[in-house]
XYZ file of C-alpha atoms in Angstrom:
663
model
C 58.579 171.090 121.625
C 56.465 169.030 119.509
C 54.992 170.653 116.473
C 51.725 169.629 114.882
C 53.803 168.910 111.591
C 55.615 166.169 113.524
C 52.388 164.644 114.045
C 50.622 165.030 110.712
C 52.271 162.336 108.598
C 51.553 159.664 111.170
C 47.878 160.802 111.645
C 47.520 160.541 107.829
C 49.090 156.937 107.377
C 48.622 155.488 110.778
C 44.769 154.767 111.033
C 43.209 151.526 112.098
C 45.474 148.701 111.438
C 47.403 150.463 109.125
C 51.105 151.055 109.413
C 52.858 154.048 107.929
C 55.173 153.708 104.875
C 58.899 152.970 105.433
C 59.918 156.685 105.083
C 58.217 157.379 108.487
C 59.647 154.450 110.180
C 63.156 154.346 111.805
C 65.707 152.579 110.051
C 66.080 149.411 111.885
C 62.501 148.958 112.297
C 62.204 145.600 110.164
C 65.531 144.352 111.501
C 64.384 144.556 115.049
C 61.435 142.587 114.137
C 63.352 139.991 112.511
C 65.693 139.783 115.663
C 62.551 139.260 117.925
C 60.964 136.785 115.720
C 64.487 134.783 115.283
C 64.606 134.480 118.972
C 61.087 133.338 119.157
C 61.484 130.804 116.491
C 64.701 129.258 117.929
C 63.125 128.916 121.337
C 59.542 128.009 120.128
C 57.995 124.425 120.185
C 57.193 124.471 116.526
C 59.554 122.912 114.025
C 61.723 125.883 112.800
C 62.044 126.733 109.091
C 65.664 126.748 109.020
C 65.652 122.977 109.994
C 63.528 122.285 106.878
C 66.318 121.598 104.581
C 66.706 118.574 102.494
C 69.773 116.478 103.573
C 71.967 114.596 101.307
C 70.368 111.369 100.300
C 67.592 112.070 102.609
C 64.111 110.220 101.821
C 60.731 112.152 102.152
C 59.630 109.968 105.005
C 62.718 110.844 107.006
C 62.098 114.604 106.641
C 58.458 114.072 107.693
C 59.741 112.002 110.622
C 61.885 114.772 111.636
C 58.956 117.269 111.889
C 56.773 114.876 113.886
C 59.125 113.778 116.301
C 60.642 117.322 116.963
C 61.166 118.700 120.459
C 63.064 121.689 121.236
C 65.804 120.402 123.942
C 67.218 124.049 124.023
C 63.899 125.595 125.198
C 64.976 125.973 128.839
C 68.203 127.914 127.610
C 66.385 131.327 127.651
C 64.469 130.610 130.822
C 67.765 129.750 132.326
C 69.186 133.105 131.274
C 66.303 134.798 132.414
C 66.233 133.339 135.917
C 69.674 134.025 136.225
C 68.867 137.775 136.214
C 66.920 137.482 139.122
C 70.323 137.223 141.088
C 70.491 141.048 140.679
C 67.522 141.508 142.463
C 68.465 139.026 145.133
C 71.703 140.321 145.934
C 72.041 141.451 149.469
C 73.618 144.926 148.313
C 70.902 145.790 145.892
C 68.436 148.297 147.566
C 66.434 151.368 147.062
C 67.207 153.863 149.274
C 64.717 156.955 150.044
C 65.644 160.324 150.961
C 63.456 162.144 153.766
C 60.949 164.736 152.699
C 58.516 167.067 154.010
C 55.778 166.021 151.282
C 52.854 164.154 152.736
C 53.165 160.544 152.779
C 50.200 160.029 150.728
C 51.193 162.263 147.723
C 55.163 161.036 148.138
C 56.913 159.453 145.262
C 57.554 156.543 147.463
C 53.982 155.926 148.255
C 53.101 156.419 144.627
C 55.513 153.837 143.415
C 54.757 151.261 146.259
C 52.406 148.592 146.416
C 49.418 150.263 144.555
C 51.560 151.266 141.395
C 50.715 148.303 139.079
C 48.678 145.106 139.224
C 51.947 143.333 139.992
C 52.788 145.555 142.820
C 55.413 148.251 143.568
C 57.582 149.668 140.512
C 60.431 147.294 141.403
C 58.099 144.326 141.371
C 56.599 145.698 137.910
C 60.172 146.202 136.602
C 61.655 143.009 137.073
C 58.175 141.281 136.176
C 57.974 143.042 132.768
C 61.492 144.169 131.787
C 63.571 141.209 132.772
C 62.109 138.907 130.073
C 61.592 141.337 127.260
C 65.309 142.488 127.903
C 66.122 139.037 126.458
C 63.282 138.468 124.064
C 63.141 141.868 122.598
C 66.070 144.234 123.157
C 64.722 146.781 120.754
C 61.275 147.274 122.898
C 60.855 150.586 124.526
C 60.410 151.398 128.367
C 57.915 154.366 128.316
C 56.707 156.260 131.402
C 54.186 158.417 130.765
C 50.736 159.876 132.412
C 48.218 158.433 130.003
C 45.225 160.060 131.779
C 45.450 163.673 132.699
C 44.587 165.200 136.050
C 41.124 166.641 136.469
C 42.348 169.663 138.334
C 45.598 171.459 139.130
C 45.343 170.365 142.790
C 46.147 166.719 141.500
C 49.410 165.237 140.829
C 49.947 163.489 137.372
C 49.842 159.641 137.587
C 52.560 158.274 135.341
C 52.453 154.781 134.120
C 55.191 152.516 133.133
C 54.809 150.554 129.735
C 57.041 148.219 127.719
C 56.188 149.017 123.943
C 57.036 146.075 121.755
C 59.425 146.621 118.600
C 56.885 146.097 116.224
C 54.999 149.062 117.726
C 58.087 151.515 117.845
C 57.515 153.333 114.663
C 60.315 155.896 115.044
C 62.611 156.261 117.919
C 65.573 158.658 117.980
C 67.150 158.456 121.478
C 66.356 161.620 123.374
C 64.948 163.381 120.444
C 61.673 162.088 119.121
C 59.542 158.941 119.343
C 56.444 157.597 117.792
C 54.890 154.794 119.738
C 51.712 152.856 119.433
C 49.761 152.232 122.643
C 48.713 148.869 123.602
C 45.093 150.021 124.148
C 42.825 150.401 121.272
C 39.776 152.767 120.664
C 36.400 151.710 119.413
C 35.518 152.730 116.120
C 31.972 152.741 114.455
C 31.410 149.158 113.310
C 33.828 147.765 115.934
C 32.878 145.120 118.315
C 33.812 145.547 122.184
C 36.056 142.542 121.902
C 38.143 143.623 118.950
C 38.417 147.563 118.769
C 40.614 148.762 116.109
C 41.386 152.539 116.569
C 45.007 153.451 117.221
C 46.466 155.066 120.016
C 49.805 156.907 119.243
C 51.970 158.336 121.829
C 54.318 161.479 120.548
C 57.455 162.365 122.414
C 60.510 164.675 122.182
C 62.946 166.182 124.448
C 60.463 168.694 126.050
C 56.921 167.573 125.631
C 54.457 164.842 124.635
C 51.006 164.415 123.302
C 48.757 161.421 122.848
C 46.438 160.847 119.675
C 43.467 158.922 120.052
C 41.581 157.751 117.021
C 37.836 158.437 117.101
C 36.746 157.732 113.342
C 37.714 156.405 109.927
C 35.930 157.141 106.896
C 36.999 157.260 102.858
C 36.739 160.297 100.945
C 35.486 160.975 97.073
C 39.176 159.903 96.236
C 38.936 156.673 97.972
C 41.464 157.908 100.429
C 40.883 156.848 104.153
C 40.498 159.660 106.330
C 40.983 159.277 110.315
C 39.621 161.355 112.927
C 41.903 162.028 116.273
C 41.442 163.510 119.499
C 44.622 165.079 120.475
C 45.945 166.133 123.571
C 47.102 169.554 123.826
C 44.995 170.749 120.680
C 42.597 173.789 121.546
C 39.916 175.083 119.212
C 40.161 179.007 118.534
C 36.734 180.902 118.351
C 35.980 184.507 117.641
C 33.457 186.494 119.699
C 30.512 185.130 117.848
C 31.526 181.633 118.502
C 32.331 180.683 115.162
C 35.644 178.327 114.879
C 38.414 180.260 113.663
C 41.372 177.551 114.150
C 43.493 175.390 116.282
C 46.180 175.733 118.572
C 48.565 172.894 119.446
C 50.191 173.198 122.745
C 51.316 169.831 124.111
C 52.107 169.389 127.839
C 55.459 169.275 129.170
C 56.840 166.100 130.754
C 59.661 168.060 132.816
C 62.145 165.106 132.476
C 65.735 165.868 131.616
C 65.356 163.762 128.698
C 62.773 161.966 126.393
C 60.893 159.578 129.017
C 61.375 156.551 126.711
C 64.447 154.293 126.215
C 65.235 151.176 124.327
C 65.791 148.405 127.002
C 68.719 146.703 125.345
C 72.505 146.740 126.396
C 74.248 145.610 123.452
C 74.045 148.400 120.836
C 75.040 147.153 117.614
C 74.303 150.055 115.129
C 73.177 153.846 115.453
C 72.597 156.517 112.889
C 73.468 160.294 113.236
C 69.944 160.840 113.938
C 69.961 158.745 116.936
C 68.054 155.567 115.622
C 69.464 152.504 117.397
C 69.596 148.744 116.906
C 70.120 146.464 119.975
C 70.697 142.754 120.061
C 69.808 140.323 122.884
C 72.107 139.248 125.544
C 71.792 135.864 124.071
C 72.204 136.796 120.457
C 75.658 135.384 120.081
C 74.567 131.732 121.262
C 71.845 131.529 118.543
C 74.300 130.211 115.978
C 75.515 127.326 118.227
C 71.792 126.633 119.279
C 70.752 126.345 115.801
C 73.730 123.825 115.059
C 72.523 121.980 117.988
C 69.149 121.640 117.011
C 70.298 120.403 113.273
C 72.562 117.695 115.259
C 69.895 116.660 117.699
C 67.411 116.355 114.648
C 69.841 114.207 113.038
C 70.484 112.178 116.298
C 66.735 111.140 116.234
C 66.754 110.031 112.664
C 70.197 108.204 113.038
C 68.801 106.456 116.473
C 65.961 105.512 114.451
C 67.822 103.824 112.013
C 69.804 101.767 114.719
C 66.720 100.720 116.375
C 64.649 99.869 113.333
C 67.598 98.915 110.766
C 66.469 97.419 107.489
C 65.579 93.874 107.574
C 66.785 91.306 104.767
C 65.373 87.653 104.266
C 66.398 84.757 101.964
C 63.593 83.735 99.695
C 63.720 80.493 97.617
C 60.885 81.193 95.417
C 59.716 84.026 93.312
C 56.314 85.612 93.253
C 53.574 83.356 91.921
C 51.069 86.407 91.290
C 50.023 85.982 87.487
C 51.898 88.504 85.387
C 54.281 89.745 88.319
C 57.845 90.266 86.705
C 60.386 91.267 89.245
C 57.936 92.807 91.649
C 55.854 94.784 88.721
C 52.844 93.787 86.525
C 52.822 95.256 83.196
C 49.377 96.361 81.915
C 49.102 95.694 78.195
C 46.651 97.178 75.633
C 43.963 95.039 74.171
C 44.521 93.199 70.890
C 43.110 95.850 68.953
C 45.624 98.555 70.591
C 42.413 100.618 71.556
C 44.454 103.056 73.891
C 47.900 102.953 72.546
C 47.447 102.117 68.949
C 49.633 99.113 69.002
C 48.200 95.594 69.987
C 49.603 94.329 73.364
C 51.744 97.514 74.072
C 52.572 98.114 77.634
C 50.453 100.924 78.750
C 50.985 100.988 82.527
C 53.542 99.390 85.087
C 52.022 98.624 88.639
C 53.397 97.287 91.873
C 52.447 93.547 92.539
C 50.046 93.677 95.377
C 51.052 90.203 96.390
C 54.715 90.924 96.746
C 54.702 94.580 97.275
C 57.296 95.023 94.732
C 59.888 92.638 95.955
C 59.521 90.025 93.293
C 59.696 87.050 95.852
C 57.289 84.910 97.702
C 56.924 85.346 101.327
C 54.307 85.010 103.791
C 55.203 88.201 105.888
C 55.142 91.789 105.141
C 57.210 93.297 102.419
C 57.335 96.615 103.640
C 60.861 97.953 104.169
C 62.519 94.491 103.602
C 65.352 93.401 101.322
C 65.112 90.045 99.916
C 68.386 87.862 98.761
C 67.587 85.509 95.791
C 68.499 82.072 96.902
C 66.396 80.305 94.513
C 68.919 79.430 91.545
C 70.932 76.833 93.354
C 70.072 73.051 92.841
C 71.333 69.846 94.276
C 71.747 66.388 92.575
C 68.435 65.222 91.654
C 67.224 68.643 90.871
C 66.304 69.295 94.451
C 66.279 72.823 95.883
C 69.652 73.798 97.504
C 68.802 75.123 100.902
C 71.632 77.738 101.582
C 73.509 77.865 104.823
C 73.552 80.613 107.177
C 70.796 82.671 108.930
C 67.530 82.788 106.898
C 67.191 86.675 107.444
C 68.566 89.496 109.631
C 69.145 93.109 109.651
C 71.527 95.359 108.197
C 73.917 96.885 110.568
C 74.928 100.518 110.479
C 78.068 102.072 111.829
C 77.869 103.417 115.163
C 80.687 106.117 114.521
C 78.069 108.560 112.653
C 75.889 108.471 115.771
C 78.448 109.057 117.994
C 79.587 111.993 116.111
C 76.269 113.603 116.067
C 76.335 113.246 119.787
C 79.697 114.766 120.459
C 78.854 117.709 118.075
C 75.625 117.995 119.863
C 77.326 118.385 123.420
C 79.852 120.849 121.966
C 77.185 123.043 120.756
C 75.568 123.204 123.884
C 78.460 123.825 125.913
C 79.558 126.540 123.358
C 76.139 128.262 123.592
C 76.368 128.922 127.335
C 80.151 129.735 126.968
C 79.572 132.449 124.333
C 77.559 134.227 126.836
C 79.513 133.462 129.933
C 76.545 131.650 131.472
C 78.167 128.257 131.368
C 77.843 128.140 135.413
C 74.106 127.777 135.119
C 74.593 124.648 133.015
C 74.517 121.552 135.263
C 77.979 121.124 136.365
C 79.798 117.765 136.106
C 80.802 116.009 139.281
C 84.214 115.310 138.059
C 85.023 119.115 137.212
C 87.435 120.668 139.234
C 86.807 123.107 141.888
C 89.069 125.522 140.141
C 87.101 125.148 137.094
C 83.713 125.654 138.993
C 85.294 128.991 140.294
C 86.314 130.314 137.066
C 82.972 129.722 135.428
C 81.283 131.380 138.376
C 83.426 134.320 138.007
C 82.700 134.568 134.501
C 79.143 134.580 134.963
C 79.427 136.988 137.879
C 81.168 139.738 135.716
C 78.406 139.152 133.022
C 75.757 139.599 135.842
C 77.308 142.584 137.255
C 77.692 144.388 133.880
C 73.906 143.531 133.065
C 73.036 144.467 136.489
C 74.500 148.033 136.180
C 72.474 148.373 133.131
C 69.087 147.066 134.369
C 69.511 149.155 137.540
C 70.265 152.242 135.269
C 66.890 151.504 133.680
C 65.174 151.562 136.893
C 66.775 154.530 137.981
C 65.688 156.330 134.567
C 62.183 155.052 135.354
C 62.360 156.815 138.851
C 63.599 159.926 137.296
C 60.917 160.118 134.943
C 58.024 159.211 137.251
C 59.535 162.225 139.754
C 59.630 164.809 136.957
C 56.313 164.149 135.567
C 54.692 164.113 138.921
C 56.309 166.965 140.847
C 58.083 169.020 138.069
C 55.268 171.163 137.506
C 55.163 172.327 141.421
C 59.049 172.925 141.418
C 59.921 170.122 143.741
C 61.859 168.086 141.105
C 64.328 165.728 142.439
C 63.665 166.215 146.081
C 62.283 162.589 146.590
C 64.547 160.925 144.073
C 65.701 157.396 145.445
C 69.234 156.068 145.037
C 69.060 152.428 143.574
C 71.852 150.765 144.300
C 73.718 148.403 141.597
C 74.538 144.972 143.202
C 78.160 143.669 142.803
C 77.906 140.870 145.580
C 75.842 138.215 143.749
C 75.452 134.844 145.156
C 76.061 132.201 142.472
C 76.660 129.368 144.914
C 74.991 126.321 145.838
C 75.519 123.899 149.206
C 77.838 121.726 147.403
C 80.163 124.320 146.392
C 79.680 126.259 149.567
C 80.737 123.054 151.548
C 83.975 122.748 149.345
C 85.055 126.482 150.051
C 84.203 126.142 153.777
C 86.448 123.030 153.910
C 89.126 124.629 151.914
C 89.218 127.738 154.148
C 89.517 125.628 157.215
C 92.283 123.394 155.659
C 94.197 126.574 154.732
C 93.623 128.358 157.918
C 91.791 131.189 156.532
C 90.984 134.267 158.660
C 87.984 133.067 161.006
C 85.745 135.899 159.764
C 85.777 134.263 156.220
C 85.289 130.806 157.695
C 82.311 132.322 159.867
C 80.762 133.610 156.451
C 81.035 130.410 154.876
C 79.477 128.437 157.928
C 76.857 131.099 158.065
C 75.962 130.521 154.163
C 76.152 126.628 154.694
C 73.608 126.619 157.694
C 71.317 128.884 155.411
C 71.293 126.330 152.651
C 70.997 123.390 155.010
C 68.434 124.581 157.718
C 66.953 127.801 156.159
C 66.938 131.519 157.086
C 64.110 130.957 159.803
C 65.693 127.962 161.330
C 66.755 128.315 165.294
C 70.208 126.907 164.202
C 70.790 129.762 161.476
C 69.420 132.473 163.797
C 71.287 131.260 166.700
C 74.536 131.221 164.739
C 73.849 134.859 163.403
C 73.119 135.807 166.961
C 76.251 134.533 168.370
C 78.575 136.202 165.567
C 76.780 139.502 166.791
C 76.810 138.985 170.751
C 79.630 136.553 171.532
C 82.566 138.500 173.164
C 84.938 135.755 172.595
C 83.629 134.419 169.270
C 87.156 133.597 167.771
C 88.678 132.066 170.812
C 88.810 128.171 171.170
C 87.180 126.421 174.097
C 90.703 125.672 175.715
C 91.687 129.326 175.474
C 88.588 130.348 177.069
C 89.383 128.126 180.052
C 92.811 129.265 180.462
C 91.499 132.848 180.363
C 89.189 132.203 182.898
C 91.729 130.628 185.182
C 93.681 133.702 184.601
C 90.849 135.899 185.632
C 90.337 134.353 188.635
C 93.858 134.685 189.652
C 93.549 138.378 189.285
C 92.546 140.627 192.406
C 88.953 141.275 192.688
C 87.425 144.079 191.144
C 84.302 145.247 189.155
C 86.347 145.098 185.948
C 87.418 141.439 186.514
C 84.027 140.347 187.644
C 82.699 141.644 184.047
C 85.327 139.903 182.571
C 84.496 136.440 184.100
C 80.899 136.778 183.458
C 81.796 137.609 179.512
C 83.953 134.496 179.555
C 80.917 132.487 181.035
C 78.608 134.112 178.434
C 80.849 132.695 175.617
C 81.219 129.298 177.309
C 77.238 128.681 177.868
C 76.074 130.889 174.890
C 74.210 128.263 173.121
C 72.663 126.876 176.216
C 71.553 130.399 177.156
C 69.820 130.866 174.010
C 68.013 127.420 174.294
C 66.746 128.317 177.599
C 65.468 131.660 176.204
C 63.752 129.809 173.480
C 62.196 127.252 175.489
C 60.785 129.775 177.941
C 60.125 132.608 175.447
C 58.397 131.730 172.230
C 58.780 135.664 171.178
C 62.352 135.679 171.642
C 63.283 135.943 167.719
C 60.779 138.680 167.620
C 62.856 140.936 169.661
C 65.408 143.506 168.774
C 69.075 142.533 169.075
C 69.394 144.759 172.221
C 66.826 142.959 173.831
C 68.215 139.393 173.112
C 71.519 140.189 174.132
C 70.041 141.703 177.506
C 68.041 138.524 177.923
C 71.059 136.193 177.551
C 73.377 138.331 179.650
C 70.529 138.294 182.489
C 70.454 134.428 182.374
C 74.028 134.158 182.296
C 74.484 136.006 185.477
C 71.751 134.002 187.077
C 73.334 130.940 186.196
C 76.818 131.958 187.159
C 76.017 133.613 190.337
C 78.726 135.236 192.617
C 82.337 133.928 192.196
C 85.431 134.245 194.503
C 88.073 135.581 193.001
C 91.569 136.691 194.001
C 93.713 134.890 196.794
C 90.769 132.960 198.192
C 90.250 131.371 194.464
C 93.917 130.489 194.233
C 94.175 128.305 197.353
C 95.962 131.438 199.224
C 95.011 132.461 202.551
C 91.398 131.153 203.560
C 91.472 128.466 200.972
C 89.817 128.698 197.543
C 88.241 126.889 194.414
C 91.530 126.352 192.819
C 94.689 124.690 194.126
C 98.082 126.519 194.144
C 99.719 126.329 190.686
C 103.478 126.098 191.137
C 105.464 128.579 188.751
C 106.661 126.870 185.764
C 110.261 126.802 184.787
C 111.540 125.888 181.371
C 114.413 123.531 181.262
C 116.979 124.118 178.217
C 116.623 121.163 175.832
C 119.454 118.397 175.761
C 122.371 119.173 173.321
C 122.651 115.902 171.290
C 126.389 116.797 170.640
C 127.298 116.705 174.097
C 127.418 113.163 174.669
C 128.027 113.301 178.275
C 124.310 114.547 179.020
C 122.861 111.675 176.923
C 124.986 108.811 178.571
C 124.355 110.514 182.067
C 120.800 110.266 181.491
C 120.676 106.852 180.341
C 122.374 105.321 183.161
C 120.568 107.358 185.873
């Protein structure tokens, strides 16, 4: 049970916007925030600090250019991983199965965690809307289940709420033992504005009990120390018979959970202390080094590409700059004849760039910015005429393309390794020239990763249901009666239409079991036409109702002929009707859809009965037995002579082949 001594240090130091000292914080508090901030920086839009490094021989304008043109090409990496977690919920074997109970429906756990549980909807919807992203962004955040508001009477059930407490608000966390969490809500203090309340709300929990401390005031004593006033759940004043306050009694409420109703949401635990303090890393932590390297290479690619597109220009110049005082592109500013500034007459006191040639030292009518001039003014021809040099009058300095190619290759490798490190390479854009075996391998790697993460996420969800059930029904002694079973998915659909088409063709070519072929055909129809299309629903109905689903049309005709040769009997007539039902199945369904717009809304039994009825009406009475085989009284089929098989010719007996040839 919580004691007031557990709360007191945090109440003394955790007032307002203050944070308690490091001794009151868990060991991995700062490390958890750094990890969260690292992920945010890597996938953010701003130019990251780790890229703000000087490259060898890099000019200041190039460094500035990097910042101005920076685009985070890895921004979609994290969202792809988070979206991949949706496969867990979309799996056909993920389910929340509820037991039967005699508790009134309006008070049941299933109703409470239903559509009205949160603004997002039911508990499952809230869980995947909130936990899914924080599971990747902030693995040291805490999933908390707690009744924030207490029931007004004993006749009411508590109403637990689900919250995600970010790592910076997790002051202390020892798994299953003790936790101090800062609530997302704030209280109004004297002097606060309604838009910016500053009072803290603290949650204290241990294995058996919990309490909520709400700050109601903040003042400063004579010694300059800040003193906070708190309203604490479970704190009772004790009075004597005359009504005088004698003291206070702290009796925190019980939460009735089997363990503390708070858990960190991360899966990959890196460190743990003997006291139960934990540090988790994100699912994508191992990919961060490769992403940072990729961002560096991408930044270098942008600069290197700019060098190739806007390479340095050179021009031949046949005359020097004619600006008075210009020498080699600079103008020397000299002191006056009295040496007023330097003490030496005519001494150089300043050097300035020539405004005419812009520091080049050559005469040119164009811009001198970023242009290299080649001196061609010294050569003369006979007669002291200027020698006009041969070749181009100017051009651009070419840079080797190999450096750019190297950056591009390294960038591609960084991208691939970032996904491969976390077994998520399948969610990248699959190259068309990649083999089917490679695609299947990548899919299996991702499947295993998602199954492992799916089991953990489902375990967190089950933990949430257990805590809500215990807090709501534990006091009444009906703990666990309504607890649902959350099934962890193992059949995750990671395919698309192209992969399904390949596997369908492969299954047919290798003559796999018809049941497996039908599964691929069903999935292919789902991708092509949609779940609500007539084609898809007709195919599903056929797999459920066709009595000769795996039999070819030729074999059905043969079976029908055999059935007509059999003696007449109710069983034989039923068999004939079943064969006709299989042969005419698609047409019968088409007739039903044309005449009954609500056909798909009927139950499976009603749909089957309707098709059978239409099949009987279409076929009508049939003649079977001797009459049908051309016997006494004639019939619909001619008499079939008994078949006799002759032995094959033995090629070693020359007499047989010669006799056959001459005959």
